[in-house]
XYZ file of C-alpha atoms in Angstrom:
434
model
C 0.000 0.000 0.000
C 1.206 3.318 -0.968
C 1.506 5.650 1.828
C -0.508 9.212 1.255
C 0.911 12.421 2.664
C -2.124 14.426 4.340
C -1.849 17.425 2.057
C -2.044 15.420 -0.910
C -4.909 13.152 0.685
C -6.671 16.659 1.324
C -6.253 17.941 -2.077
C -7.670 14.234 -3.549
C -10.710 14.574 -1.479
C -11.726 18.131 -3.054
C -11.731 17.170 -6.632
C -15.320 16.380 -8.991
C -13.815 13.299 -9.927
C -16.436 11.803 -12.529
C -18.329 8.953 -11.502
C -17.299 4.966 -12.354
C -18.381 3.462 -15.282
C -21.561 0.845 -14.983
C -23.033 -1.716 -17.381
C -26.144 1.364 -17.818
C -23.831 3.662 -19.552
C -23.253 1.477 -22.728
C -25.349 0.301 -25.402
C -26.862 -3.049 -25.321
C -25.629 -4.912 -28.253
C -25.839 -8.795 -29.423
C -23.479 -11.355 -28.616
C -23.817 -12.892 -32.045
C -23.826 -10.249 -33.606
C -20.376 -9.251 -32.227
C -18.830 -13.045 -32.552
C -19.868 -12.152 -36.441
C -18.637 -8.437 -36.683
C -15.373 -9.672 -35.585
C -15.136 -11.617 -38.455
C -15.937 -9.054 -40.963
C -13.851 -6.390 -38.819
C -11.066 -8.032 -39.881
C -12.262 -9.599 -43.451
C -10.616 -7.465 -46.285
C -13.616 -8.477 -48.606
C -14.902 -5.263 -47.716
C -12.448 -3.277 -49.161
C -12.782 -2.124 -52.980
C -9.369 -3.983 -54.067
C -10.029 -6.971 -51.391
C -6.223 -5.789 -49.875
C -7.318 -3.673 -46.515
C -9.979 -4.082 -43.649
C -11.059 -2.014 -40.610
C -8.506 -4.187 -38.500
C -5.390 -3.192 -40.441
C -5.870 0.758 -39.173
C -7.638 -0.836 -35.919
C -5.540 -3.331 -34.805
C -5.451 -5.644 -31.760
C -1.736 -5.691 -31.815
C -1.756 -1.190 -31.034
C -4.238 -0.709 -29.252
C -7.330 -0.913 -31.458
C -5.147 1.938 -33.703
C -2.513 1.625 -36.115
C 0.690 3.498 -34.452
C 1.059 6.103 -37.202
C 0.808 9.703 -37.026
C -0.968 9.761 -40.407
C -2.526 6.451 -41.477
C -1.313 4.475 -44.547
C -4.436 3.215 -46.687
C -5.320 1.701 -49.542
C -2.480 0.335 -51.456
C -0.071 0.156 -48.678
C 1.745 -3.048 -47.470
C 2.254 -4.552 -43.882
C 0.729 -3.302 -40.560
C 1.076 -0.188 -37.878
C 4.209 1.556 -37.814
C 6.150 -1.456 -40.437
C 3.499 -0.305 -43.192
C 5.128 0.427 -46.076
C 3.245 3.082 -48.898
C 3.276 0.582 -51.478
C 5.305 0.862 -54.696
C 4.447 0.955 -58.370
C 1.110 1.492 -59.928
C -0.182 0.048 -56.298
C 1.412 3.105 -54.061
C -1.042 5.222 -52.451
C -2.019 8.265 -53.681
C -2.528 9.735 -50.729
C -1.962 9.525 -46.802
C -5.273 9.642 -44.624
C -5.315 12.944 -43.466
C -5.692 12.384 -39.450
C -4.326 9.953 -37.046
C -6.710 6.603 -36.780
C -8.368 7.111 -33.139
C -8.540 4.072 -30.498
C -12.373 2.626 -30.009
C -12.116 2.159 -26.619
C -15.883 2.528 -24.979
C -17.105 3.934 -28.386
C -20.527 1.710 -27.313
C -20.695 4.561 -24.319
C -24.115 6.234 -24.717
C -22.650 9.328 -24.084
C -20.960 9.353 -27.688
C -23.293 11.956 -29.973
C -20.753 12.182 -32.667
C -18.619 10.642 -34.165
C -15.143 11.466 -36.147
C -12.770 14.032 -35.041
C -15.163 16.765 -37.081
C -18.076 15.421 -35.599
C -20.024 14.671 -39.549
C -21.983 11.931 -38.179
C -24.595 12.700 -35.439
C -28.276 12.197 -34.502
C -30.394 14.324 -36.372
C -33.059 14.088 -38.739
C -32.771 16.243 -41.398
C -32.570 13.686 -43.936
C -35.537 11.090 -42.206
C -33.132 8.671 -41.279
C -32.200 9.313 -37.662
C -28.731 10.382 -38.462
C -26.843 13.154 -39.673
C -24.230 11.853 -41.955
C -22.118 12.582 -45.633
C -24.461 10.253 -47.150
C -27.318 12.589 -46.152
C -30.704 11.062 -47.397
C -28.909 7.904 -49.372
C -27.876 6.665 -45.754
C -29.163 3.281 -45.975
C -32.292 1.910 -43.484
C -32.186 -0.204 -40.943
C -29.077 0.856 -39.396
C -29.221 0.461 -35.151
C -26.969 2.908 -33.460
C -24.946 5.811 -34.544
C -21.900 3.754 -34.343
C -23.006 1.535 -37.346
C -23.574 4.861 -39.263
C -20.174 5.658 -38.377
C -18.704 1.990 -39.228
C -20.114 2.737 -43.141
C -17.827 5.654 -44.282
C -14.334 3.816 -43.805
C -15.481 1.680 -46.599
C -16.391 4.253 -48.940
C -13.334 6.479 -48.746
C -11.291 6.138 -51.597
C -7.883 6.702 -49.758
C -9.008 4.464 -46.637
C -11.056 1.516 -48.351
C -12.500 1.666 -51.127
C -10.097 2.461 -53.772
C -9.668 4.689 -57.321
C -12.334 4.845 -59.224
C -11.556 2.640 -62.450
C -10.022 0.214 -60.151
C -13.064 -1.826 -58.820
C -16.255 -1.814 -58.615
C -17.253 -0.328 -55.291
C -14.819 2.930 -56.150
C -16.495 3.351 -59.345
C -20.316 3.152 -57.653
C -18.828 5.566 -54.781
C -18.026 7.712 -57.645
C -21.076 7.577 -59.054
C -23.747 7.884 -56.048
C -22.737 6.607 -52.508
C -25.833 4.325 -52.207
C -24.460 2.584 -54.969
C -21.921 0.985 -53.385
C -24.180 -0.613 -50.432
C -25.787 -3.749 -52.479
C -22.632 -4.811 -53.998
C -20.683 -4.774 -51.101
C -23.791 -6.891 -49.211
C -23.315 -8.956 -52.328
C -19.772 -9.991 -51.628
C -20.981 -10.838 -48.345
C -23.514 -13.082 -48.417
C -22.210 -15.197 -51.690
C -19.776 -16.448 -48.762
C -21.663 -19.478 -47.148
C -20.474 -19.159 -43.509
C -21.325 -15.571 -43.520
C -24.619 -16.054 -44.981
C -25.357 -19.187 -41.838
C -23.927 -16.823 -39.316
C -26.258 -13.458 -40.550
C -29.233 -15.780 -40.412
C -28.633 -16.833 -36.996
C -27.591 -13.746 -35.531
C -30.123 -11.388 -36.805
C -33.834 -12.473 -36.385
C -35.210 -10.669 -39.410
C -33.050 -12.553 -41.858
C -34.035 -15.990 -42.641
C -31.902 -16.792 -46.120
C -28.935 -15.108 -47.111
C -30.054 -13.240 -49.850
C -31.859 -11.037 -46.908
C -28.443 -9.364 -46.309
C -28.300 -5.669 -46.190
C -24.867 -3.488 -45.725
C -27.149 -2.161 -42.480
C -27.004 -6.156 -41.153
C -23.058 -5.648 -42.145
C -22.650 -2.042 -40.035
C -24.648 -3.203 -37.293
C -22.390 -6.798 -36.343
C -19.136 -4.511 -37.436
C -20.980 -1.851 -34.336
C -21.821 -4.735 -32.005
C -17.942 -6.372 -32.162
C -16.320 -2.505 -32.073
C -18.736 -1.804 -29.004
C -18.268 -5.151 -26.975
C -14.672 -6.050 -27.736
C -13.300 -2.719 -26.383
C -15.254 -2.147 -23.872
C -12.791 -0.948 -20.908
C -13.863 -0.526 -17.413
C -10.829 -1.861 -15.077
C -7.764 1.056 -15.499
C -6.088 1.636 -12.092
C -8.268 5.038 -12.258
C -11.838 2.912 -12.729
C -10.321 1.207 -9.388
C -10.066 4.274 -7.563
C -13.060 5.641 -8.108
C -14.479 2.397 -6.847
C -13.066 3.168 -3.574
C -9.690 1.654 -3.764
C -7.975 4.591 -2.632
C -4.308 2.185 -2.983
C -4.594 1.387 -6.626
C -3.137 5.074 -7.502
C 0.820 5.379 -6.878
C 1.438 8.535 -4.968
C 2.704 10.354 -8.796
C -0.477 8.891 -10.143
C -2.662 11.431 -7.441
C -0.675 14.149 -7.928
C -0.933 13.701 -11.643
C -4.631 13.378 -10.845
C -4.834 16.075 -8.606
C -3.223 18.232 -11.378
C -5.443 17.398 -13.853
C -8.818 17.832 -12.019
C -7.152 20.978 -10.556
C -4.139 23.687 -11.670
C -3.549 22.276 -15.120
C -7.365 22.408 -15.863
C -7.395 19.592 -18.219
C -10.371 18.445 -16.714
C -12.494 21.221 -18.602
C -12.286 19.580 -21.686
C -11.688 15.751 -20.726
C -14.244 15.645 -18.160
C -16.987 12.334 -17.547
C -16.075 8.852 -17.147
C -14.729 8.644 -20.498
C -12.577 12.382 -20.090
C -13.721 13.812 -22.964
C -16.526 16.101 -23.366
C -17.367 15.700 -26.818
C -17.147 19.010 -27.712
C -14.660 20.701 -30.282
C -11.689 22.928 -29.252
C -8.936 24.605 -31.127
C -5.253 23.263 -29.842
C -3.300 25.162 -32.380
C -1.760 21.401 -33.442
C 0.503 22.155 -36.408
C -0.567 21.264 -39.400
C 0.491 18.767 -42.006
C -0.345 15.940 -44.654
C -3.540 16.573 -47.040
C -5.855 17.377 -44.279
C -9.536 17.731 -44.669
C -11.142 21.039 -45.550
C -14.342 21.934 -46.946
C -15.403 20.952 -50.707
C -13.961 23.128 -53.583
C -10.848 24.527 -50.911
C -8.198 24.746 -52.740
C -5.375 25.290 -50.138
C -3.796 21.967 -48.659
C -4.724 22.263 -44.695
C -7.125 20.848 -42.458
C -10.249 22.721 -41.227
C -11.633 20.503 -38.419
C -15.063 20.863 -37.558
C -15.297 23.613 -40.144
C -14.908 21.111 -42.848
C -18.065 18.873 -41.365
C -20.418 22.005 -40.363
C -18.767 24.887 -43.078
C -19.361 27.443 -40.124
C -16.773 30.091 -40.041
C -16.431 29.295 -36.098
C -15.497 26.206 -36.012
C -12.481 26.917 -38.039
C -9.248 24.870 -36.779
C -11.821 23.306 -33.813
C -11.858 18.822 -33.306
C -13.529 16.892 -31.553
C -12.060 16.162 -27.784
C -10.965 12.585 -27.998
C -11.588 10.015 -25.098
C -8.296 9.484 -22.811
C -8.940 5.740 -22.128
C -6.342 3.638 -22.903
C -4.419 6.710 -23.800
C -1.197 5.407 -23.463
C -1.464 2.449 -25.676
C -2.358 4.862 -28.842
C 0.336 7.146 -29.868
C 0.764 9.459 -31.331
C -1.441 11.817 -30.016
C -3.128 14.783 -31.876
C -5.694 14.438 -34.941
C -2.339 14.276 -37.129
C -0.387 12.427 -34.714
C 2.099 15.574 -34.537
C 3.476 14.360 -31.070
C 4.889 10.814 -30.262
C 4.777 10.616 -26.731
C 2.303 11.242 -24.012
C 4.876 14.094 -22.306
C 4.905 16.037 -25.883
C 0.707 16.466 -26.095
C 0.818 17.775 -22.743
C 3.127 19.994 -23.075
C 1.508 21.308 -26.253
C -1.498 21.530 -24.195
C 0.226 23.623 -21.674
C 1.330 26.574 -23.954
C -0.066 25.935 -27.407
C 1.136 28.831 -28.899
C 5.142 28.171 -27.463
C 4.997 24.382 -29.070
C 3.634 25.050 -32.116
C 6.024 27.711 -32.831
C 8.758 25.478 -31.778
C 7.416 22.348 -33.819
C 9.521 20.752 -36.345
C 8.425 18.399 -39.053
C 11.130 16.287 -37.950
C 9.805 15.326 -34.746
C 6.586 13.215 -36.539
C 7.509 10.066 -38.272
C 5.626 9.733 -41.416
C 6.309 6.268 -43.521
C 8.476 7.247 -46.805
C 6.592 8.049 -49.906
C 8.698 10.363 -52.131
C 6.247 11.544 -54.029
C 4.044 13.136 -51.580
C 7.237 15.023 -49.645
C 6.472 18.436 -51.502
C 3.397 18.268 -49.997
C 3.507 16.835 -46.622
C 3.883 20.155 -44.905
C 2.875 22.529 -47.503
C 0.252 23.793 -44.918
C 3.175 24.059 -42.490
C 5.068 26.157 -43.958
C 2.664 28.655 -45.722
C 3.025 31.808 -43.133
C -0.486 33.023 -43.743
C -2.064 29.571 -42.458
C 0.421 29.207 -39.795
C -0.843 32.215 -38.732
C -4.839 31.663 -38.960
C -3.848 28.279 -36.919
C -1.759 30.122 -34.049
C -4.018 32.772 -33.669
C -7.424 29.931 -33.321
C -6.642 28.846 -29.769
C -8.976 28.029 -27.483
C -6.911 26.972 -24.199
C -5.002 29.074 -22.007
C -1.587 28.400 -21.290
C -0.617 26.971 -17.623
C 2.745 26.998 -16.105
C 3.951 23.613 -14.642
C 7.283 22.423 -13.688
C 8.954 19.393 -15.078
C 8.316 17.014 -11.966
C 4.902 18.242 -12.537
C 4.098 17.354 -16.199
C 5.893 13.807 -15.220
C 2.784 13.480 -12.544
C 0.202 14.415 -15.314
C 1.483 11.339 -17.822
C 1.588 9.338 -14.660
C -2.115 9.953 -14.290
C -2.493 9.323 -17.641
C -1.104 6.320 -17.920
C -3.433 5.140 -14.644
C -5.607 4.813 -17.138
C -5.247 1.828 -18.720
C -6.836 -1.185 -18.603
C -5.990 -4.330 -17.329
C -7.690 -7.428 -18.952
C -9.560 -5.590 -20.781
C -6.898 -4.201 -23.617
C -6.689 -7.739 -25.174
C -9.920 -7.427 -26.502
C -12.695 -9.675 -25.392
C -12.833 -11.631 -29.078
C -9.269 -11.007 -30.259
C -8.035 -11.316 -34.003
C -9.835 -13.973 -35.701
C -6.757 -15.990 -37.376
C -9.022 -16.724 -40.491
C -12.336 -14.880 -41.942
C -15.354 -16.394 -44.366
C -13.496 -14.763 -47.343
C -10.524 -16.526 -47.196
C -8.184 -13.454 -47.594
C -5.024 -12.842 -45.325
C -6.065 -11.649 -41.878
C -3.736 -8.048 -41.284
């Protein structure tokens, strides 16, 4: 047992620490269902060119992420930080413009959005339930915002899907989204396990041919909601009433965070974020996402999802379970360790200034270099960046910062990072499992 110095102990007992995590704050989701959406997680027969699946940027082996700043799509070669860009007529064309986020507790109920830009949310402006880029050709049927969500990966032509020309699914994403939805279901259900499994885990299917990409999106939701489900960190102990399963840099850390440093304004709740969008001044780099018809290379953040002037620069606060199994941290990945985010959150303006594009690690493709960090080094956007803040800068010593990634790091899980399901070692499809 760790022994706590009365001062400290005081400090711990003022905090709003946010309540423990219970079985009520999650979706319900089917067991079957989730025993089958591991299987197509991981199944690259979802994927335009049948070479890529959700589990090669969503891995098992990083922390249900990939370990790259910027991700490495279709057309690359290998998995997490080993990918290689691909070579020949099969290189990629382009890197995904923002880091792959873990799905830790992404069944939560508390998730309204999702994406660091926040374009899919419940809404119905489109009579569908959900407010997504596939506005009214969002298919039916779908069961929880997190199957919306699970649909888009697969119809991005740098992520999944492919160039148009290449396959089929690219060239019906190319032509009208909802094109794409019946062929991929097609490729699905042809498959004879897949087919048995679908009609036994979903009770409105009762042959194959009953297969919708909503049946798909909902086991993909079920697996992504149950299999990283994380409730057992040091921190989910503590607030339990194990007052011992902290070290005593772990409460200070904590102390910090719900205190001086403020971080708990933004990264507040059981899962510490408060799904809101801030601007962090992060520098910018790779192709980024902006709004349709920009023609400068940067990326707008929420601006790009809601094309309001105000949310310029703004994403999406992410969840800090199971932080400190997926660096790097940022929506580019700009920093590699835990100690370099906070900092950058501590003076946001000093850091960025100070940033240099050697300190992210971006897999070699020569022919994007010119235009890694075009947005970089373009004064007039550094300057709209560095002058979009919305945190105030807090001064902390180095012991200090040491105690905040010690807090941060309380909040892993035990058991629970393996996964509950793991990486199937073969799916339906027969295609390499990443």
């Amino acid at each position: 047992m760790f022994v706590i110095t009365g001062l400290l102990s005081s400090h711990v007992a003022a905090l709003e620490l946010p309540k423990s995590q219970h079985d009520s704050d999650f979706h319900k989701f089917s067991e079957e269902q989730a025993q089958l959406g591991q299987l197509l997680f991981y199944d690259a027969i979802l994927s335009g060119n049948r070479n890529i699946s959700c589990g090669t940027c969503h891995n098992h082996a990083h922390g249900s992420a990939d370990g790259l700043a910027l991700g490495v799509g279709e057309g690359g070669v290998g998995l997490g930080p080993q990918r290689s860009t691909g070579s020949g007529t099969d290189r990629i064309l382009k890197r995904i413009p923002r880091n792959a986020p873990g799905l830790w507790n992404v069944g939560a109920k508390e998730y309204v959005t999702f994406f660091l830009d926040g374009r899919v949310s419940h809404a119905d402006f489109y009579n569908n339930r959900f407010n997504t880029p596939a506005q009214e050709w969002l298919p039916q049927g779908l069961n929880s915002l997190l199957a919306a969500q699970a649909l888009f990966p697969l119809t991005s032509q740098f992520e999944m899907a492919g160039d148009p020309g290449e396959n089929q699914v690219a060239g019906a994403v190319y032509d009208r989204i909802d094109a794409v939805w019946p062929i991929l279901a097609k490729r699905v259900r042809i498959i004879p396990q897949y087919g048995e499994m679908f009609v036994t885990a979903f009770a409105d299917i009762n042959k194959p041919e009953q297969i919708t990409i909503s049946h798909i999106a909902n086991a993909i939701a079920a697996f992504e909601a149950l299999e990283w489900r994380s409730t057992d960190s040091p921190f989910d102990a503590y607030l339990q009433g194990q007052k011992n399963a902290l070290t005593q840099a772990q409460q200070r850390g904590m102390t910090l965070f719900y205190g001086a440093a403020d971080c708990h304004q933004c990264h507040s709740g059981p899962l510490l974020t408060d799904h809101q969008f801030h601007a962090l001044g992060l520098p910018q780099f790779g192709p980024g996402r902006t709004r349709q018809w920009d023609m400068i290379v940067r990326d707008l953040g929420r601006m790009s999802a809601s094309d309001r002037f105000e949310d310029a620069y703004r994403f999406r606060t992410p969840s800090l379970r199971n932080v400190a199994l997926t660096a790097p941290y940022g929506h580019n990945g700009a920093y590699p360790t835990l100690e370099g985010i906070v900092r950058h959150h501590l003076n946001p303006q000093l850091e960025f200034a100070s940033w240099r594009p050697e300190m992210v690690d971006l897999p070699v493709a020569a022919w994007l270099q010119k235009t890694d960090f075009m947005a970089l080094e373009d004064s007039r956007e550094r300057q709209r960046v560095s002058s979009t803040i919305d945190i105030q800068p807090q001064q902390l010593q180095d012991h200090q910062v040491a105690d905040i990634v010690a807090f941060l790091n309380a909040l892993t899980g035990t058991a629970s990072v393996n996964g509950r399901l793991g990486k199937p070692k073969h799916v339906p499809s027969g295609l390499e499992v990443d």
